[in-house]
Coordinates of C-alpha atoms and ligand atoms in Angstrom, one line a residue:
Chain W
X1 CA 101.7 105.4 126.0
X2 CA 102.6 101.9 124.9
X3 CA 103.5 100.4 121.5
X4 CA 102.3 97.0 120.4
X5 CA 103.1 95.0 117.2
X6 CA 100.5 92.6 115.9
X7 CA 102.8 89.7 114.9
X8 CA 100.2 88.2 112.5
X9 CA 100.1 91.4 110.4
X10 CA 103.9 92.3 110.6
X11 CA 105.7 91.1 107.5
X12 CA 109.1 92.7 108.4
X13 CA 108.8 95.9 106.3
X14 CA 111.3 97.3 108.7
X15 CA 110.0 100.8 109.0
X16 CA 109.5 100.8 112.8
X17 CA 113.1 99.9 113.8
X18 CA 114.3 102.2 111.1
X19 CA 112.4 105.2 112.5
X20 CA 112.5 104.4 116.2
X21 CA 115.3 101.9 117.0
X22 CA 114.9 103.0 120.7
X23 CA 111.5 101.3 120.7
X24 CA 111.7 98.5 118.1
X25 CA 114.1 95.8 117.2
X26 CA 114.0 92.9 114.7
X27 CA 114.2 89.2 115.1
X28 CA 116.3 86.6 113.1
X29 CA 113.8 86.7 110.3
X30 CA 113.7 90.5 110.1
X31 CA 110.3 90.9 111.6
X32 CA 109.6 93.8 114.0
X33 CA 109.6 93.3 117.7
X34 CA 108.9 95.7 120.5
X35 CA 111.8 96.4 122.9
X36 CA 111.1 95.6 126.5
X37 CA 107.6 96.3 127.7
X38 CA 106.8 98.8 124.9
X39 CA 106.2 101.6 127.3
X40 CA 107.1 104.9 125.5
X41 CA 108.9 107.6 127.4
X42 CA 107.5 111.1 126.7
X43 CA 110.4 112.2 124.6
X44 CA 109.9 109.3 122.2
X45 CA 106.1 109.7 121.8
X46 CA 106.5 111.5 118.5
X47 CA 108.7 108.7 117.1
X48 CA 106.2 106.1 118.3
X49 CA 103.5 107.9 116.4
X50 CA 105.6 108.1 113.3
X51 CA 106.5 104.4 113.4
X52 CA 102.8 103.6 113.6
X53 CA 102.0 106.0 110.7
X54 CA 104.6 104.5 108.4
X55 CA 104.0 100.7 108.9
X56 CA 102.6 99.6 105.5
X57 CA 100.9 96.6 107.1
X58 CA 99.1 98.6 109.8
X59 CA 100.7 96.2 112.3
X60 CA 101.6 98.7 115.0
X61 CA 99.1 100.1 117.5
X62 CA 99.5 102.6 120.2
X63 CA 97.7 102.2 123.5
X64 CA 97.1 105.0 125.9
Chain V
X1 CA 108.9 94.9 71.7
X2 CA 105.6 96.7 71.6
X3 CA 106.2 98.2 68.1
X4 CA 103.8 96.0 66.3
X5 CA 101.0 96.2 68.8
X6 CA 98.1 98.7 68.3
X7 CA 98.5 101.8 70.4
X8 CA 96.1 102.1 73.3
X9 CA 93.2 104.5 72.9
X10 CA 91.3 103.8 76.2
X11 CA 93.3 102.5 79.1
X12 CA 90.1 101.6 81.0
X13 CA 89.1 98.9 78.5
X14 CA 92.3 98.1 76.6
X15 CA 95.3 98.9 78.8
X16 CA 98.8 97.7 78.1
X17 CA 101.7 98.4 80.4
X18 CA 104.1 98.2 77.4
X19 CA 102.3 101.0 75.5
X20 CA 104.7 103.8 74.8
X21 CA 102.5 106.3 76.6
X22 CA 102.4 104.2 79.8
X23 CA 106.2 103.5 79.6
X24 CA 107.0 107.2 79.2
X25 CA 104.7 108.5 81.9
X26 CA 102.1 106.2 83.6
X27 CA 101.1 108.5 86.4
X28 CA 98.4 110.6 84.6
X29 CA 96.9 107.3 83.2
X30 CA 96.6 105.9 86.7
X31 CA 95.1 109.1 88.1
X32 CA 92.5 109.0 85.3
X33 CA 91.7 105.3 85.9
X34 CA 91.4 105.8 89.7
X35 CA 88.6 108.3 89.1
X36 CA 87.0 106.7 86.2
X37 CA 87.5 102.9 86.4
X38 CA 89.5 101.7 89.4
X39 CA 89.7 98.2 88.1
X40 CA 90.6 98.5 84.4
X41 CA 90.4 95.6 82.0
X42 CA 92.2 94.6 78.8
X43 CA 91.7 91.7 76.4
X44 CA 95.4 91.8 75.7
X45 CA 97.6 89.0 77.1
X46 CA 94.5 86.8 77.0
X47 CA 92.6 88.9 79.5
X48 CA 93.9 91.0 82.4
X49 CA 92.8 93.4 85.2
X50 CA 94.5 96.4 86.6
X51 CA 93.5 97.9 90.0
X52 CA 94.8 101.4 90.4
X53 CA 93.8 102.2 94.0
X54 CA 95.7 101.5 97.2
X55 CA 92.7 99.7 98.5
X56 CA 92.3 97.4 95.5
X57 CA 96.0 96.6 95.3
X58 CA 96.1 95.8 99.1
X59 CA 93.1 93.6 99.0
X60 CA 94.5 91.5 96.1
X61 CA 98.1 91.3 97.5
X62 CA 96.8 89.9 100.8
X63 CA 94.4 87.4 99.2
X64 CA 96.2 84.1 98.4
X65 CA 92.9 82.2 98.0
X66 CA 91.6 84.0 94.9
X67 CA 95.0 84.8 93.4
X68 CA 98.1 82.7 92.7
X69 CA 101.7 83.8 92.3
X70 CA 102.4 81.0 90.0
X71 CA 103.5 83.6 87.5
X72 CA 104.3 87.1 88.5
X73 CA 105.3 88.4 85.1
X74 CA 102.6 89.0 82.5
X75 CA 103.2 87.5 79.1
X76 CA 101.3 86.0 76.2
X77 CA 102.2 82.6 77.4
X78 CA 100.1 81.6 80.3
X79 CA 101.7 78.9 82.5
X80 CA 99.2 76.2 83.3
X81 CA 99.2 74.1 86.5
X82 CA 101.3 71.4 84.7
X83 CA 104.0 73.8 83.5
X84 CA 105.4 74.3 87.0
X85 CA 107.6 72.0 89.0
X86 CA 105.2 72.0 91.9
X87 CA 105.3 72.8 94.7
X88 CA 108.5 74.7 94.3
X89 CA 107.7 77.0 91.4
X90 CA 110.3 78.5 89.1
X91 CA 111.8 80.8 91.6
X92 CA 110.7 80.2 95.2
X93 CA 109.4 81.9 97.2
X94 CA 108.2 84.6 94.8
X95 CA 106.4 82.1 92.5
X96 CA 105.2 79.9 95.4
X97 CA 101.8 79.9 97.1
X98 CA 100.9 78.8 100.6
X99 CA 101.7 76.5 102.2
X100 CA 105.0 75.9 100.5
X101 CA 105.7 79.7 100.3
X102 CA 106.2 80.0 104.0
X103 CA 108.8 77.2 104.0
X104 CA 110.7 78.7 101.1
X105 CA 110.6 82.2 102.5
X106 CA 111.5 81.3 106.1
X107 CA 114.6 79.7 104.6
X108 CA 116.0 82.8 102.9
X109 CA 114.8 85.4 105.4
X110 CA 117.7 85.0 107.9
X111 CA 120.2 85.7 105.1
X112 CA 118.4 89.1 104.4
X113 CA 117.7 90.1 108.0
X114 CA 118.9 93.6 108.9
X115 CA 121.8 92.4 111.1
X116 CA 123.3 90.4 108.2
X117 CA 122.6 93.0 105.5
X118 CA 123.9 96.0 107.5
X119 CA 127.3 94.3 107.7
X120 CA 127.6 94.8 103.9
X121 CA 127.6 98.6 104.2
X122 CA 131.4 99.2 104.0
X123 CA 131.6 96.9 100.9
X124 CA 128.8 98.8 99.2
X125 CA 130.4 102.1 100.0
X126 CA 133.7 100.9 98.5
X127 CA 131.9 99.6 95.4
X128 CA 130.2 103.0 94.8
X129 CA 133.5 104.8 95.2
X130 CA 135.3 102.4 92.8
X131 CA 132.5 103.1 90.2
X132 CA 132.8 106.8 90.6
X133 CA 136.6 106.6 90.2
X134 CA 136.2 104.6 87.1
X135 CA 133.9 107.2 85.5
X136 CA 137.0 109.4 85.1
X137 CA 137.3 113.1 85.3
X138 CA 135.0 114.1 82.4
X139 CA 132.3 116.7 82.7
X140 CA 129.5 114.3 81.9
X141 CA 128.8 110.9 83.4
X142 CA 126.0 108.4 83.0
X143 CA 124.2 107.9 86.3
X144 CA 122.4 104.9 84.9
X145 CA 124.8 102.9 82.7
X146 CA 128.0 103.8 84.5
X147 CA 126.8 103.8 88.1
X148 CA 123.3 102.6 89.1
X149 CA 123.4 99.5 87.0
X150 CA 126.7 98.2 88.5
X151 CA 125.8 98.6 92.1
X152 CA 123.3 95.8 92.6
X153 CA 125.2 93.6 90.1
X154 CA 128.3 94.0 92.3
X155 CA 126.4 93.5 95.5
X156 CA 124.6 90.3 94.4
X157 CA 127.8 88.9 92.9
X158 CA 129.5 89.4 96.3
X159 CA 126.6 88.1 98.1
X160 CA 126.5 84.9 96.1
X161 CA 130.3 84.6 96.3
X162 CA 130.9 84.4 92.6
X163 CA 134.3 85.3 91.3
X164 CA 135.0 89.0 90.9
X165 CA 136.8 88.5 87.6
X166 CA 133.5 87.2 86.2
X167 CA 131.7 90.5 86.6
X168 CA 131.2 90.9 82.8
X169 CA 130.0 87.3 82.4
X170 CA 127.7 87.8 85.4
X171 CA 126.3 91.0 83.9
X172 CA 125.7 89.3 80.6
X173 CA 123.7 86.6 82.4
X174 CA 121.7 89.1 84.2
X175 CA 120.9 90.9 81.0
X176 CA 119.9 87.5 79.4
X177 CA 117.6 86.7 82.2
X178 CA 116.0 90.1 82.2
X179 CA 115.6 90.2 78.4
X180 CA 114.6 86.6 78.1
X181 CA 110.9 87.5 77.8
X182 CA 111.5 89.2 74.5
X183 CA 113.6 86.4 72.9
X184 CA 112.3 83.7 70.6
X185 CA 111.9 80.4 72.5
X186 CA 114.8 78.6 70.9
X187 CA 117.3 81.3 71.7
X188 CA 115.9 81.7 75.2
X189 CA 116.4 77.9 75.7
X190 CA 120.0 78.1 74.3
X191 CA 121.0 81.0 76.5
X192 CA 119.3 79.5 79.5
X193 CA 121.3 76.3 79.1
X194 CA 124.6 78.2 79.0
X195 CA 123.7 80.2 82.0
X196 CA 122.5 77.2 83.9
X197 CA 125.9 75.5 83.3
X198 CA 127.6 78.6 84.7
X199 CA 125.5 78.6 87.8
X200 CA 126.0 74.8 88.2
X201 CA 129.8 75.3 88.0
X202 CA 129.7 78.0 90.7
X203 CA 127.5 75.9 92.9
X204 CA 129.9 72.9 92.4
X205 CA 132.8 75.2 93.5
X206 CA 130.9 76.1 96.6
X207 CA 130.2 72.4 97.3
X208 CA 134.0 71.7 97.0
X209 CA 135.0 74.9 98.8
X210 CA 132.3 76.0 101.2
X211 CA 132.5 79.6 102.4
X212 CA 130.6 82.3 104.2
X213 CA 128.2 83.5 101.5
X214 CA 124.6 83.1 100.3
X215 CA 125.4 80.2 97.9
X216 CA 127.0 78.1 100.7
X217 CA 124.1 79.1 103.0
X218 CA 121.6 77.7 100.5
X219 CA 123.6 74.5 100.2
X220 CA 123.7 74.0 104.0
X221 CA 120.2 75.0 105.0
X222 CA 117.7 72.3 105.7
X223 CA 113.9 71.8 105.5
X224 CA 112.8 69.3 108.1
X225 CA 116.2 67.6 108.1
X226 CA 116.7 67.6 104.4
X227 CA 119.0 69.7 102.3
X228 CA 117.5 71.6 99.4
X229 CA 117.2 70.0 96.0
X230 CA 119.5 71.4 93.4
X231 CA 116.6 72.9 91.5
X232 CA 115.6 74.8 94.6
X233 CA 119.1 76.1 95.1
X234 CA 119.5 77.2 91.5
X235 CA 116.0 78.7 91.5
X236 CA 116.7 80.8 94.5
X237 CA 120.0 82.0 93.0
X238 CA 118.1 83.0 89.9
X239 CA 115.6 84.8 92.0
X240 CA 118.2 87.0 93.6
X241 CA 119.3 88.0 90.1
X242 CA 115.9 88.7 88.8
X243 CA 114.5 90.3 92.0
X244 CA 117.6 92.0 93.3
X245 CA 119.2 93.7 90.3
X246 CA 117.1 95.8 87.9
X247 CA 114.8 96.6 90.7
X248 CA 117.5 98.3 92.8
X249 CA 119.2 99.7 89.7
X250 CA 115.9 101.3 88.7
X251 CA 115.4 102.8 92.1
X252 CA 119.0 104.3 92.1
X253 CA 118.9 105.7 88.6
X254 CA 115.4 107.2 89.0
X255 CA 116.5 108.9 92.2
X256 CA 119.7 110.3 90.5
X257 CA 117.5 111.5 87.6
X258 CA 115.2 113.2 90.0
X259 CA 118.1 115.0 91.9
X260 CA 119.6 116.0 88.6
X261 CA 116.6 118.0 87.6
X262 CA 115.4 119.1 91.0
X263 CA 118.3 121.3 92.3
X264 CA 116.3 122.3 95.4
X265 CA 116.0 118.7 96.6
X266 CA 119.7 118.1 95.8
X267 CA 120.7 121.1 97.8
X268 CA 118.6 120.1 100.7
X269 CA 120.0 116.6 100.8
X270 CA 123.6 117.9 100.6
X271 CA 123.0 120.5 103.3
X272 CA 120.8 118.4 105.6
X273 CA 122.3 114.9 105.3
X274 CA 120.1 113.7 108.2
X275 CA 117.2 113.7 105.7
X276 CA 118.5 110.8 103.8
X277 CA 116.3 108.1 105.4
X278 CA 113.1 110.0 104.7
X279 CA 114.3 110.9 101.3
X280 CA 115.0 107.2 100.5
X281 CA 111.4 106.3 101.5
X282 CA 110.1 109.1 99.3
X283 CA 112.2 108.0 96.3
X284 CA 110.8 104.5 96.9
X285 CA 107.2 105.8 97.1
X286 CA 107.4 108.2 94.2
X287 CA 109.4 106.2 91.8
X288 CA 108.4 102.7 93.0
X289 CA 110.0 100.5 90.4
X290 CA 108.2 97.2 90.8
X291 CA 104.8 96.1 89.6
X292 CA 103.9 92.4 90.1
X293 CA 101.4 90.1 88.6
X294 CA 99.1 87.4 89.8
X295 CA 96.8 84.9 88.1
X296 CA 93.2 84.6 89.2
X297 CA 92.9 81.2 90.9
X298 CA 89.2 80.8 90.7
X299 CA 86.2 82.6 89.1
X300 CA 84.9 85.4 91.4
X301 CA 83.5 88.8 91.5
X302 CA 85.7 91.7 92.5
X303 CA 83.8 95.0 93.0
X304 CA 81.5 94.0 90.1
X305 CA 84.3 92.8 87.8
X306 CA 83.8 89.2 86.7
X307 CA 87.3 87.8 87.3
X308 CA 87.8 84.4 85.6
X309 CA 90.3 81.7 86.5
X310 CA 93.6 82.4 84.7
X311 CA 92.9 86.0 84.0
X312 CA 96.0 88.1 84.8
X313 CA 96.1 90.8 87.5
X314 CA 98.7 93.6 87.2
X315 CA 99.4 94.5 90.8
X316 CA 100.4 98.1 90.6
X317 CA 102.3 98.9 93.9
X318 CA 103.5 102.1 92.2
X319 CA 100.0 103.2 91.4
X320 CA 98.9 102.5 95.0
X321 CA 101.7 104.8 96.1
X322 CA 100.1 107.7 94.2
X323 CA 96.6 107.2 95.6
X324 CA 95.5 110.6 97.1
X325 CA 93.2 108.8 99.5
X326 CA 96.3 107.5 101.3
X327 CA 98.9 110.1 100.6
X328 CA 98.6 113.8 101.0
X329 CA 99.7 115.6 97.8
X330 CA 100.3 112.2 96.4
X331 CA 101.8 113.5 93.1
X332 CA 104.2 115.8 94.8
X333 CA 107.7 114.6 95.7
X334 CA 108.3 115.8 99.3
X335 CA 111.8 115.0 100.4
X336 CA 111.0 115.1 104.1
X337 CA 107.6 113.4 104.0
X338 CA 107.1 112.2 107.5
X339 CA 104.1 109.9 107.1
X340 CA 104.8 107.6 104.2
X341 CA 103.1 104.2 104.4
X342 CA 104.3 103.4 100.9
X343 CA 104.0 99.9 99.4
X344 CA 107.0 99.9 97.1
X345 CA 108.1 96.5 98.6
X346 CA 104.7 95.0 98.3
X347 CA 102.3 93.9 101.0
X348 CA 101.5 90.6 102.8
X349 CA 103.3 87.3 102.6
X350 CA 105.4 88.2 99.6
X351 CA 106.8 91.4 101.0
X352 CA 110.2 92.0 99.4
X353 CA 112.6 89.8 101.2
X354 CA 115.5 92.0 100.0
X355 CA 114.0 95.3 101.2
X356 CA 116.6 95.9 103.9
X357 CA 119.4 95.3 101.3
X358 CA 117.6 97.5 98.7
X359 CA 117.2 100.4 101.1
X360 CA 120.8 100.2 102.1
X361 CA 122.0 100.2 98.5
X362 CA 119.8 103.1 97.5
X363 CA 120.9 105.1 100.6
X364 CA 124.6 104.5 100.1
X365 CA 124.5 105.0 96.3
X366 CA 122.9 108.4 96.8
X367 CA 125.2 109.4 99.7
X368 CA 128.4 108.6 97.9
X369 CA 127.3 110.2 94.6
X370 CA 126.3 113.5 96.2
X371 CA 129.4 113.5 98.4
X372 CA 131.6 113.4 95.2
X373 CA 129.3 115.6 93.1
X374 CA 127.5 118.1 95.4
X375 CA 126.0 119.9 92.4
X376 CA 125.0 118.2 89.2
X377 CA 122.4 118.7 86.5
X378 CA 120.7 116.7 83.8
X379 CA 122.6 117.1 80.6
X380 CA 120.2 116.0 77.8
X381 CA 116.7 115.7 79.4
X382 CA 115.2 114.4 76.2
X383 CA 117.7 111.5 76.0
X384 CA 116.5 110.0 79.3
X385 CA 114.9 106.7 78.7
X386 CA 112.8 104.4 80.9
X387 CA 112.7 100.6 81.1
X388 CA 109.4 99.3 79.8
X389 CA 107.6 96.4 81.5
X390 CA 107.0 95.6 85.1
X391 CA 110.2 97.0 86.5
X392 CA 110.3 100.7 85.7
X393 CA 113.2 103.0 86.1
X394 CA 115.4 105.5 84.3
X395 CA 118.0 103.8 82.2
X396 CA 120.0 106.5 80.3
X397 CA 120.7 109.3 82.7
X398 CA 123.3 111.7 81.3
X399 CA 124.5 114.0 84.1
X400 CA 126.8 117.0 84.0
X401 CA 128.9 117.0 87.1
X402 CA 130.9 120.1 86.4
Ligands
HEM501 C1 114.3 98.9 95.3 C2 114.4 97.7 95.1 C3 113.4 96.6 95.2 C4 112.0 96.7 95.1 C5 111.2 98.0 94.8 C6 111.5 95.4 95.3 C7 110.1 95.1 95.3 C8 109.6 93.9 95.5 C9 108.2 93.6 95.5 C10 107.1 94.6 95.3 C11 108.0 92.3 95.9 C12 106.7 91.6 96.1 C13 106.4 90.6 95.0 C14 105.0 90.1 95.0 O1 104.1 90.6 95.8 O2 104.7 89.3 94.2 C15 109.3 91.8 96.0 C16 109.6 90.5 96.4 C17 110.8 89.9 96.6 N1 112.0 90.6 96.4 FE1 112.3 92.6 96.1 N2 112.5 94.5 95.5 C18 113.7 95.2 95.5 C19 114.9 94.7 95.7 C20 115.2 93.4 96.1 C21 116.5 92.9 96.4 C22 117.8 93.7 96.4 C23 116.4 91.6 96.6 C24 117.4 90.5 97.0 C25 118.6 90.4 96.7 C26 115.0 91.3 96.5 C27 114.4 90.0 96.7 C28 113.1 89.7 96.7 C29 112.5 88.4 97.0 C30 113.3 87.2 97.4 C31 111.1 88.5 96.9 C32 110.1 87.4 97.1 C33 109.6 87.4 98.5 C34 108.4 86.4 98.6 O3 107.8 86.0 97.6 O4 108.2 86.0 99.8 N3 114.3 92.4 96.2 N4 110.3 92.7 95.8
SF4_502 S1 107.0 98.5 110.2 FE1 105.3 97.2 110.5 S2 105.6 95.4 109.1 FE2 107.5 96.5 109.3 S3 108.6 95.4 110.8 FE3 107.6 97.1 111.8 S4 105.7 96.3 112.5 FE4 106.5 94.9 111.0

């Protein structure tokens, strides 16, 4: 599993790095960025799904 | 304010967000509209539309071609293209449209990024504890007027780097700004002049003695090699007052009001402190305080509604948050709601720049209150009042703490 942020849709609502700081960080403007290569270790899969489900801008996608 | 207006009989064709029924409890009205007339109309305010579904609100919030943010507060006075000091707008970036919006927003975002804002946490905790100490040892306190109100006032004052001894002056200015809409034009002008002089004096002090705060930040920051014009600096200071204070105050006081009459939720939060982040998001969804406005930029059809240039749109983020198509059991408060894509901070390019700060204030305010008062109840439920208008929240919240 891998998480991806669509930077055009992200407006920095900050839910992803609030829910899963292991997977997401923020830049100087407060927009969300994926940490590293975005590959999700099995123990964080649930958090990744929750981050996706809470982003108000639908900016996060999960790839198999 | 709304006393001399006729009461609303049908919200689908004659809605008014200042009608007493809407102010007291808007949720059943929105539920009815969602089913019966998802884009309601009124001839009041010179003509206005109200979408009540999540889908309708999202579509308009993200469309900056057909809608302008030139004015985001509905009133009987409709600003024309000439009324505004283009391209800045009264309070950039909230009243700015693309392309200037992106410049004005980019400028302030670094000051509100999570890294910067999170550093304020100890200060906010100290402020909350000071306020609780000042409430004394009586049995009854006011969660709104003694606590919630002063938290964002103190935070914004610290952020701007204005003198702590001026807190009462500052609070008065905030009240003037927020109440201005209801004042006669002459008085509004007079108070506006006094307040502007105060801000100018503070800005001058920052020019003479630069320091590490938001005011000095605004004085130093550059757009393409140029410092900001004084009107832009003052406009942005004004925006932090208008956008940062009664919004957050409303969120805090509505949350305390909720906990005071939902003992089960209070007990869960006290016993399971790790729920706080989810609880904060649910408070924001359920009691979303902020409704914004747009003006229609050009004639067009919206789902069969003939929208005309300069019609108002009331952009109900709080109504979107109760849409059952998007939220399971939308009208139930679920303190550990896991999937909560709420839009309390708006959507699209104007997403609340202060959202990280607002969340932090709300979280710390609740944590410190329940730490000091692990059980409390609502004292006079009938005396609880709600602010009318586009920022909605509990105002008078009498709480028995022992
Ligand atoms: C719970 C508290 C708050 C809520 C619910 C809230 C809500 C909102 C909403 C819905 C918008 C979108 C406006 C639109 O679409 O026209 C907005 C914009 C904004 N808010 Fe907040 N706000 C809160 C607190 C704050 C705080 C504490 C600050 C700063 C000190 C702040 C600063 C701003 C700014 C600067 C904008 C304009 C952003 C832009 O136009 O690009 N807000 N807020
Ligand atoms: S939750 Fe969505 S909008 Fe917010 S920072 Fe993350 S990706 Fe961006």
